Coordinates of C-alpha atoms in Angstrom, one line a residue:
M50 CA -1.8 -66.7 -47.6
K51 CA 0.8 -65.6 -45.5
I52 CA 0.1 -62.0 -46.5
V53 CA -3.7 -62.2 -45.2
S54 CA -2.8 -63.8 -41.7
C55 CA -0.2 -61.2 -41.6
I56 CA -3.0 -58.6 -41.9
S57 CA -5.8 -60.5 -39.2
A58 CA -3.2 -60.2 -37.3
T59 CA -2.5 -56.8 -37.3
L60 CA -6.1 -56.3 -37.1
L61 CA -6.4 -58.2 -34.2
G62 CA -4.1 -56.2 -31.9
L63 CA -4.9 -53.0 -33.3
A64 CA -9.2 -54.0 -31.6
L65 CA -7.3 -55.5 -28.9
I66 CA -5.1 -52.3 -28.0
I67 CA -8.4 -49.8 -28.4
S68 CA -10.7 -51.9 -26.2
S69 CA -7.9 -52.2 -23.5
A70 CA -8.1 -48.0 -23.9
S71 CA -12.0 -47.6 -24.0
T72 CA -11.9 -49.9 -20.7
A73 CA -9.3 -47.7 -19.1
V74 CA -11.6 -44.7 -20.2
Q75 CA -14.6 -46.5 -19.0
A76 CA -12.8 -47.7 -15.1
E77 CA -11.0 -43.8 -14.9
T78 CA -15.3 -42.2 -15.4
L79 CA -17.7 -44.7 -13.1
R80 CA -17.3 -44.9 -9.2
V81 CA -18.9 -48.1 -7.3
V82 CA -21.0 -47.3 -4.8
K83 CA -21.5 -49.7 -1.7
N84 CA -25.0 -51.1 -0.5
G85 CA -25.3 -48.4 2.5
T86 CA -21.7 -47.0 3.1
A87 CA -21.9 -43.2 3.1
E88 CA -19.8 -41.9 0.8
T89 CA -18.5 -38.5 -0.2
L90 CA -18.6 -38.1 -4.3
D91 CA -16.3 -34.9 -5.7
V92 CA -17.8 -33.5 -8.6
P93 CA -16.2 -30.5 -10.6
M94 CA -18.8 -27.7 -11.0
N95 CA -20.2 -27.7 -14.9
R96 CA -18.8 -31.5 -14.8
A97 CA -20.2 -34.9 -14.9
I98 CA -19.6 -38.2 -14.0
V99 CA -21.0 -41.5 -14.2
V100 CA -21.1 -43.6 -10.9
E101 CA -22.3 -47.5 -11.0
S102 CA -24.3 -49.1 -8.2
E103 CA -23.3 -52.6 -6.8
T104 CA -26.8 -53.8 -6.9
P105 CA -29.8 -52.6 -9.1
F106 CA -31.9 -49.5 -8.0
A107 CA -35.5 -48.4 -8.3
E108 CA -35.8 -44.8 -7.7
L109 CA -33.6 -42.1 -7.4
S110 CA -33.4 -39.2 -5.3
I111 CA -31.5 -35.5 -4.7
A112 CA -31.7 -33.4 -1.8
N113 CA -30.6 -30.2 -3.7
A114 CA -31.4 -29.9 -7.3
G115 CA -29.8 -26.7 -7.6
I116 CA -26.1 -28.0 -6.5
A117 CA -26.5 -31.6 -8.9
D118 CA -28.8 -32.5 -11.3
I119 CA -29.0 -36.8 -11.9
S120 CA -30.6 -38.8 -14.2
S121 CA -30.9 -42.9 -14.7
L122 CA -28.8 -44.2 -17.5
S123 CA -30.0 -47.9 -16.2
D124 CA -30.5 -49.7 -12.7
R125 CA -27.0 -49.7 -11.8
T126 CA -25.8 -46.8 -13.7
I127 CA -26.1 -42.6 -13.0
Y128 CA -24.9 -39.4 -14.7
V129 CA -24.4 -36.5 -11.9
L130 CA -23.8 -33.4 -13.3
G131 CA -22.3 -30.5 -10.8
K132 CA -24.1 -27.1 -11.2
A133 CA -23.2 -25.2 -8.1
P134 CA -21.1 -24.8 -5.2
G135 CA -21.6 -26.4 -2.1
L136 CA -23.0 -30.0 -0.8
T137 CA -25.8 -31.9 -1.0
T138 CA -27.2 -35.7 -0.6
L139 CA -28.1 -38.6 -3.6
T140 CA -30.1 -41.4 -2.4
L141 CA -30.7 -44.9 -3.7
F142 CA -33.9 -47.1 -3.4
D143 CA -34.5 -50.6 -4.4
G144 CA -38.1 -51.8 -5.9
A145 CA -39.6 -52.1 -2.2
G146 CA -38.7 -49.3 -1.2
N147 CA -35.6 -50.2 1.0
L148 CA -32.8 -47.5 1.2
L149 CA -29.6 -48.5 -0.2
A150 CA -27.5 -46.3 0.2
N151 CA -26.5 -42.6 1.0
V152 CA -23.9 -40.9 -0.7
R153 CA -22.8 -37.2 0.0
V154 CA -22.4 -34.9 -3.2
R155 CA -19.9 -32.4 -3.1
V156 CA -20.0 -30.1 -6.0
S157 CA -16.7 -27.8 -6.2
P158 CA -14.6 -25.3 -8.7
D159 CA -12.7 -27.0 -11.1
V160 CA -9.4 -26.3 -9.7
F161 CA -8.2 -28.9 -12.5
E162 CA -8.5 -26.6 -15.4
F163 CA -7.6 -24.3 -12.8
K164 CA -4.7 -25.6 -11.8
E165 CA -4.1 -26.1 -15.9
R166 CA -4.3 -22.5 -16.6
L167 CA -2.3 -21.7 -13.6
R168 CA 0.7 -23.1 -15.0
Q169 CA 0.0 -22.1 -18.1
I170 CA -0.1 -18.3 -17.2
L171 CA 2.6 -18.2 -14.1
P172 CA 5.1 -20.7 -14.8
G173 CA 7.3 -21.9 -12.4
E174 CA 5.0 -20.2 -9.5
P175 CA 5.0 -22.6 -6.6
I176 CA 0.9 -21.9 -6.2
E177 CA -1.0 -24.2 -4.2
V178 CA -4.3 -25.0 -4.8
R179 CA -7.2 -25.6 -2.9
T180 CA -11.0 -26.8 -2.3
A181 CA -12.5 -25.0 0.6
N182 CA -16.3 -25.4 0.7
D183 CA -17.4 -23.2 -2.1
G184 CA -14.6 -21.6 -2.4
I185 CA -10.7 -21.6 -3.5
V186 CA -7.6 -21.4 -1.1
L187 CA -4.2 -19.9 -2.8
S188 CA -1.4 -20.7 -1.1
G189 CA 2.3 -20.1 -1.9
T190 CA 5.0 -17.8 -1.9
I191 CA 5.3 -16.2 -5.3
S192 CA 8.0 -13.6 -6.9
S193 CA 6.1 -10.7 -7.2
S194 CA 3.2 -9.1 -6.1
A195 CA 1.9 -8.2 -10.1
K196 CA 2.2 -12.0 -10.5
L197 CA 0.1 -12.6 -7.4
A198 CA -2.6 -10.3 -9.0
R199 CA -2.6 -12.6 -12.0
A200 CA -3.4 -15.6 -9.6
L201 CA -5.9 -14.3 -7.8
E202 CA -7.5 -12.5 -11.2
L203 CA -7.6 -16.1 -12.8
A204 CA -8.6 -17.5 -9.4
E205 CA -12.0 -14.9 -9.5
R206 CA -13.2 -16.3 -12.7
Y207 CA -13.6 -19.5 -11.9
A208 CA -15.1 -18.8 -7.9
P209 CA -16.3 -15.1 -8.2
E210 CA -16.2 -13.8 -5.1
R211 CA -14.7 -16.6 -3.0
V212 CA -11.6 -16.7 -3.4
S213 CA -9.3 -17.0 0.4
N214 CA -5.5 -15.6 -0.2
L215 CA -2.8 -17.5 1.7
M216 CA -0.3 -16.2 -0.8
S217 CA 3.1 -14.1 -0.1
V218 CA 5.3 -12.5 -1.5
G219 CA 8.7 -13.4 -1.7
G220 CA 12.3 -11.3 -2.5
V221 CA 13.0 -8.0 -1.1
Q222 CA 9.9 -5.7 -0.4
Q223 CA 11.7 -2.5 1.1
V224 CA 12.5 0.4 -1.6
M225 CA 15.1 3.2 -0.6
L226 CA 14.4 6.1 -2.3
K227 CA 17.3 8.4 -3.2
V228 CA 15.9 12.0 -4.2
R229 CA 18.7 14.7 -5.2
F230 CA 17.5 18.4 -5.7
A231 CA 20.2 20.6 -7.2
E232 CA 19.5 24.4 -8.2
M233 CA 21.4 27.1 -9.6
N234 CA 20.9 30.9 -9.4
R235 CA 22.8 33.1 -11.8
S236 CA 22.5 36.9 -11.7
V237 CA 24.1 39.6 -13.8
A238 CA 23.1 43.9 -13.1
K239 CA 24.6 47.1 -14.6
S240 CA 23.5 50.5 -14.8
L241 CA 25.6 53.8 -16.0
T242 CA 23.7 57.1 -14.9
A243 CA 24.5 60.5 -14.9
S244 CA 23.8 64.0 -13.2
L245 CA 24.8 67.5 -14.7
G246 CA 24.2 70.1 -12.3
F247 CA 25.4 74.1 -12.9
G248 CA 25.3 77.1 -10.8
G249 CA 26.2 81.1 -11.2
G250 CA 25.6 83.7 -8.3
D251 CA 21.7 82.3 -7.3
T252 CA 20.7 80.2 -9.9
T253 CA 21.2 76.5 -10.6
G254 CA 20.1 74.3 -12.2
G255 CA 20.8 70.6 -14.0
F256 CA 19.6 67.4 -15.3
N257 CA 19.7 63.9 -13.9
T258 CA 18.2 61.2 -15.9
L259 CA 16.9 59.3 -13.4
N260 CA 14.9 62.5 -11.8
N261 CA 16.8 61.7 -8.6
A262 CA 17.1 65.1 -6.8
G263 CA 19.1 63.8 -4.0
A264 CA 22.1 62.5 -7.3
L265 CA 21.5 66.5 -8.6
A266 CA 21.9 67.6 -5.7
N267 CA 25.2 65.5 -4.8
A268 CA 27.0 66.7 -7.7
L269 CA 26.2 70.4 -7.6
N270 CA 27.4 70.3 -3.6
N271 CA 30.4 68.7 -5.4
N272 CA 30.0 65.5 -3.2
I273 CA 29.7 61.9 -3.9
P274 CA 27.6 60.1 -1.6
I275 CA 29.0 57.3 1.0
Q276 CA 26.1 55.1 1.0
Q277 CA 24.5 54.8 -2.1
T278 CA 23.5 51.7 -4.4
N279 CA 25.9 52.7 -6.9
T280 CA 29.3 50.5 -6.4
G281 CA 31.2 53.4 -8.3
A282 CA 31.1 57.5 -8.7
I283 CA 32.7 59.8 -10.4
L284 CA 32.3 63.6 -10.2
F285 CA 33.9 66.0 -12.5
G286 CA 33.7 69.8 -12.5
F287 CA 35.2 73.1 -14.1
G288 CA 34.2 76.9 -13.7
A289 CA 34.2 79.7 -15.2
G290 CA 34.8 82.8 -13.3
S291 CA 31.1 82.5 -11.1
T292 CA 29.8 79.7 -13.2
Q293 CA 30.2 76.0 -12.3
V294 CA 29.4 72.9 -14.0
R295 CA 29.7 69.2 -12.3
L296 CA 28.9 65.6 -13.5
L297 CA 28.5 62.9 -11.6
L298 CA 28.8 59.6 -13.1
E299 CA 27.2 56.4 -11.4
A300 CA 27.9 53.1 -12.1
L301 CA 27.0 49.5 -10.5
E302 CA 28.2 46.2 -11.9
T303 CA 26.7 43.0 -9.9
K304 CA 27.5 38.8 -10.5
G305 CA 25.4 37.1 -8.2
L306 CA 25.4 32.6 -7.8
A307 CA 23.7 31.3 -5.5
R308 CA 23.4 27.3 -5.4
T309 CA 21.0 24.6 -3.8
L310 CA 21.6 21.0 -3.4
A311 CA 19.5 18.2 -0.8
E312 CA 19.7 15.0 -1.0
P313 CA 17.1 13.4 1.1
N314 CA 16.7 9.0 1.5
L315 CA 13.8 7.5 2.6
S316 CA 12.8 3.7 2.6
A317 CA 9.4 2.2 2.9
L318 CA 7.7 -1.1 2.5
S319 CA 6.2 -1.9 -1.2
G320 CA 2.5 -0.4 -0.8
Q321 CA 2.8 1.2 2.0
E322 CA 3.4 5.5 1.9
A323 CA 6.4 6.9 3.3
E324 CA 6.6 11.5 3.7
F325 CA 9.9 13.0 4.5
L326 CA 10.1 16.5 5.8
A327 CA 13.2 18.7 6.3
G328 CA 12.5 22.5 7.5
G329 CA 9.4 23.8 9.2
Q330 CA 6.2 25.4 9.8
V331 CA 5.0 29.0 9.6
P332 CA 1.6 30.2 11.6
I333 CA -0.4 32.1 9.0
P334 CA -3.2 34.4 10.0
V335 CA -6.9 32.9 8.6
P336 CA -10.0 34.9 8.2
A337 CA -12.3 32.4 9.9
D338 CA -16.0 31.9 9.3
D339 CA -16.6 34.1 12.5
G340 CA -15.2 37.4 11.5
N341 CA -12.1 36.5 13.8
I342 CA -8.8 35.5 12.4
A343 CA -8.0 31.7 12.8
I344 CA -4.3 30.2 12.5
E345 CA -2.9 27.7 9.8
Y346 CA 0.3 25.7 9.1
R347 CA 2.0 25.7 6.6
N348 CA 5.3 23.6 5.7
F349 CA 8.4 25.0 4.1
G350 CA 11.3 23.4 3.3
V351 CA 12.3 20.0 1.5
Q352 CA 9.5 17.5 1.4
V353 CA 9.4 14.2 -0.7
L354 CA 6.3 11.7 -0.6
F355 CA 5.9 8.8 -2.1
T356 CA 4.5 4.8 -2.6
P357 CA 6.8 2.3 -4.0
R358 CA 5.2 -0.7 -5.1
V359 CA 7.6 -3.6 -6.4
V360 CA 5.8 -4.8 -9.5
D361 CA 8.0 -8.0 -11.0
G362 CA 11.3 -9.2 -9.6
D363 CA 13.2 -5.9 -9.1
L364 CA 10.7 -3.2 -11.4
I365 CA 9.4 -0.2 -9.0
N366 CA 6.5 1.5 -9.4
L367 CA 6.8 5.3 -7.6
E368 CA 4.0 7.5 -7.0
L369 CA 6.3 10.6 -6.2
G370 CA 5.5 14.1 -5.3
T371 CA 8.1 16.4 -4.0
S372 CA 9.1 19.8 -3.2
V373 CA 11.1 22.4 -2.1
S374 CA 9.9 25.3 -0.7
T375 CA 11.7 28.7 1.3
I376 CA 9.9 31.7 2.5
D377 CA 10.2 35.2 0.3
P378 CA 12.0 37.4 1.9
N379 CA 10.7 40.3 -0.6
S380 CA 6.6 39.3 0.7
N381 CA 4.8 42.3 1.7
F382 CA 1.1 40.9 1.9
S383 CA -1.0 41.0 5.1
I384 CA -4.3 39.7 6.2
A385 CA -6.2 42.2 8.8
G386 CA -2.6 43.9 9.1
N387 CA -0.7 40.8 9.8
N388 CA 2.2 40.1 7.5
V389 CA 1.6 36.4 6.3
P390 CA 5.1 34.9 4.5
T391 CA 5.0 33.5 1.0
F392 CA 6.8 30.6 -0.3
I393 CA 8.8 30.4 -3.2
S394 CA 7.8 26.3 -4.7
R395 CA 9.4 23.9 -6.4
Q396 CA 7.4 21.3 -7.1
T397 CA 6.8 17.9 -9.3
K398 CA 4.2 15.0 -9.1
T399 CA 4.6 11.8 -10.9
T400 CA 4.4 7.9 -11.7
V401 CA 7.2 6.5 -12.7
E402 CA 8.8 2.7 -13.1
L403 CA 12.1 2.3 -13.2
R404 CA 14.9 -1.4 -11.7
D405 CA 17.2 -1.6 -8.6
G406 CA 19.5 1.2 -8.9
E407 CA 18.0 2.8 -11.8
S408 CA 17.5 6.7 -11.9
F409 CA 15.0 9.3 -13.5
A410 CA 15.7 12.7 -13.9
I411 CA 11.6 13.7 -13.5
A412 CA 11.9 17.3 -13.4
G413 CA 14.0 19.9 -15.1
L414 CA 13.5 23.4 -15.1
I415 CA 15.8 26.6 -17.4
Q416 CA 14.6 29.7 -16.9
D417 CA 16.2 33.2 -18.4
N418 CA 14.4 36.0 -17.1
F419 CA 16.4 39.6 -19.1
A420 CA 15.3 43.1 -19.2
D421 CA 17.2 46.6 -20.3
L422 CA 15.9 49.9 -19.5
N423 CA 17.3 52.7 -21.3
S424 CA 15.8 56.4 -20.4
Q425 CA 17.3 59.3 -21.7
I426 CA 16.5 63.3 -22.0
P427 CA 14.7 63.8 -25.3
W428 CA 16.4 65.1 -28.1
V429 CA 19.8 65.8 -26.3
G430 CA 20.1 62.1 -25.5
D431 CA 20.6 61.0 -29.0
I432 CA 23.1 63.6 -29.4
P433 CA 26.3 60.8 -30.8
V434 CA 29.0 60.9 -28.1
L435 CA 27.4 63.7 -26.2
G436 CA 24.7 62.0 -25.1
A437 CA 25.8 59.6 -23.8
L438 CA 26.1 62.3 -20.5
F439 CA 22.0 62.5 -20.7
R440 CA 21.3 58.8 -20.7
S441 CA 21.0 56.1 -18.1
A442 CA 20.6 52.4 -19.3
E443 CA 20.5 49.6 -17.0
Y444 CA 20.6 45.8 -17.6
Q445 CA 19.5 42.3 -15.4
R446 CA 19.7 39.4 -16.3
Q447 CA 18.8 36.3 -14.5
Q448 CA 18.9 32.8 -15.0
S449 CA 18.2 29.8 -13.0
E450 CA 18.3 25.7 -13.6
L451 CA 16.6 23.2 -11.6
V452 CA 16.7 19.8 -11.6
V453 CA 15.6 17.0 -9.8
I454 CA 17.1 13.0 -9.9
V455 CA 15.7 9.9 -8.1
T456 CA 17.4 6.8 -7.9
A457 CA 15.7 4.1 -6.1
H458 CA 17.3 0.8 -4.3
L459 CA 15.6 -2.7 -3.4
V460 CA 17.0 -2.7 0.3
S461 CA 16.9 -5.1 3.1
P462 CA 18.2 -4.9 6.8
T463 CA 21.1 -4.8 8.3
R464 CA 22.9 -5.3 11.3
G465 CA 23.3 -2.6 13.3
E466 CA 26.9 -2.7 14.0
A467 CA 27.4 -1.9 10.2
L468 CA 26.1 1.5 10.4
A469 CA 27.7 4.7 10.6
L470 CA 26.0 8.3 12.5
P471 CA 27.3 11.6 12.2
T472 CA 27.4 12.3 15.6
D473 CA 30.2 8.9 15.9
R474 CA 33.3 10.7 15.0
V475 CA 32.7 13.3 17.9
K476 CA 31.9 13.7 21.3
P477 CA 32.2 16.3 24.1
P478 CA 35.1 17.6 25.5
S479 CA 36.2 16.4 29.2
E480 CA 36.7 19.6 31.4
F481 CA 40.5 18.6 31.3
D482 CA 39.9 19.2 27.7
L483 CA 38.3 22.2 27.6
F484 CA 40.0 24.3 30.0
L485 CA 43.6 23.1 29.8
N486 CA 44.0 21.5 25.8
G487 CA 41.5 24.0 24.8
R488 CA 39.9 21.3 23.1
T489 CA 35.6 21.8 21.8
A490 CA 35.2 18.1 21.1
R491 CA 37.2 14.6 21.5
T492 CA 37.3 12.1 18.5
T493 CA 36.7 8.3 19.6
R494 CA 37.2 4.9 18.4
V495 CA 34.6 3.9 15.7
G496 CA 33.3 0.7 14.7
S497 CA 34.7 -1.7 11.9
G498 CA 33.7 -2.1 8.2
A499 CA 33.2 -0.1 5.1
A500 CA 30.3 1.8 6.5
S501 CA 32.6 3.2 9.4
E502 CA 35.2 4.9 6.9
V503 CA 33.2 8.0 7.0
A504 CA 33.0 8.3 10.6
K505 CA 37.1 7.9 10.8
Q506 CA 37.7 10.9 7.8
D507 CA 39.8 13.8 9.5
F508 CA 38.9 17.4 9.1
G509 CA 41.7 18.8 10.3
S510 CA 43.0 20.3 7.1
S511 CA 41.3 21.9 3.9
Y512 CA 38.1 19.5 3.1
G513 CA 34.5 20.1 0.8
Y514 CA 34.3 21.8 -2.8
I515 CA 36.3 24.9 -4.8
L516 CA 34.0 26.6 -6.4
E517 CA 35.5 28.9 -9.1

């Protein structure tokens, strides 16, 4: 008997819990409309709510059925479905045709679901969501532009073309780009030529492996040229009576080394394009349509063009174009009788992603050109040992190596006194220092701080780089 009583009590308790839960759910879904009161009823789009009237009604009407749809569940209960964003009016009448109530029905995008999706996709981002008329307004400070784009894309799903963006991106949004161009050119050239001449009485003759009449004439006239393309020359000769034999050997060995280095630095706001040019412009004549000559200007030097975008935190997306160009001194191109310069250019254009302080080698080139030439007098030049006097040989090799490295930094402004200029160290001298002391510059005090340490350096002794 006690067991039956316990089971009955348990079932009764469960029934009471279920009944109270259903009552709570019903209370959350019902809205009470009082007689004659004009209130606003908020209905999410594509969702429905149940409205209960204080007094029984006999007739319902909705001003714009395209915004909200209604149906009566009883003489006191109304089912309202939001169809499209907007504002309309719900009117209730009694059996005698008297007005019971006017209710403004405002249908807006379902921001409750939208907020939940934002918390799932972008957790921890303080984004505030509000409705305005038939759209969505987003505000707050977000951590990156990529997350801002995701929030806007999600909002467009709920309110297409009706999203107002009042959000801002926090953190550092300015990027300083450091580009280093390093190029090394090496060249080696060697050559050996021989000129053999002989003469006797009124008869002269000889052999020249390079078909150079001047070299042969020098050999016959016992003359080593003072000005020559080769750096070394030796003249041998002997005579037997009236017969004279002369041998002129000319040798050349050249080595060259060239180093080019440029390090432009440039800062820009995230999403904005920045351009840097250290060089100049060259006028170039160009044929015009009317037959005349027009002038166009061509840039040369070190040029940087980049667009940074701070994607997420310290991740930076870079659209970068760099070029290093010089005027070719060996050009002989002309247009309408006007000499037109040509350029030696090294260009690159790419898009990379890197984090604050990281570097990328965005371009590299190793070029190795090799050429040799061997010319000789037929048959005679093939004789072992002795044939070297009837041959000439040339050897040329050129190597070049180019590397372009970029480094991106997130930067923020600083105080002016923390920066030092190259001109802070040296100032124009006074007349006393210039004429009496012979000083071409006078030193001045510079500000304190780590940035001014370079300006304090003394360059009176040896400084710079040593290349061995």
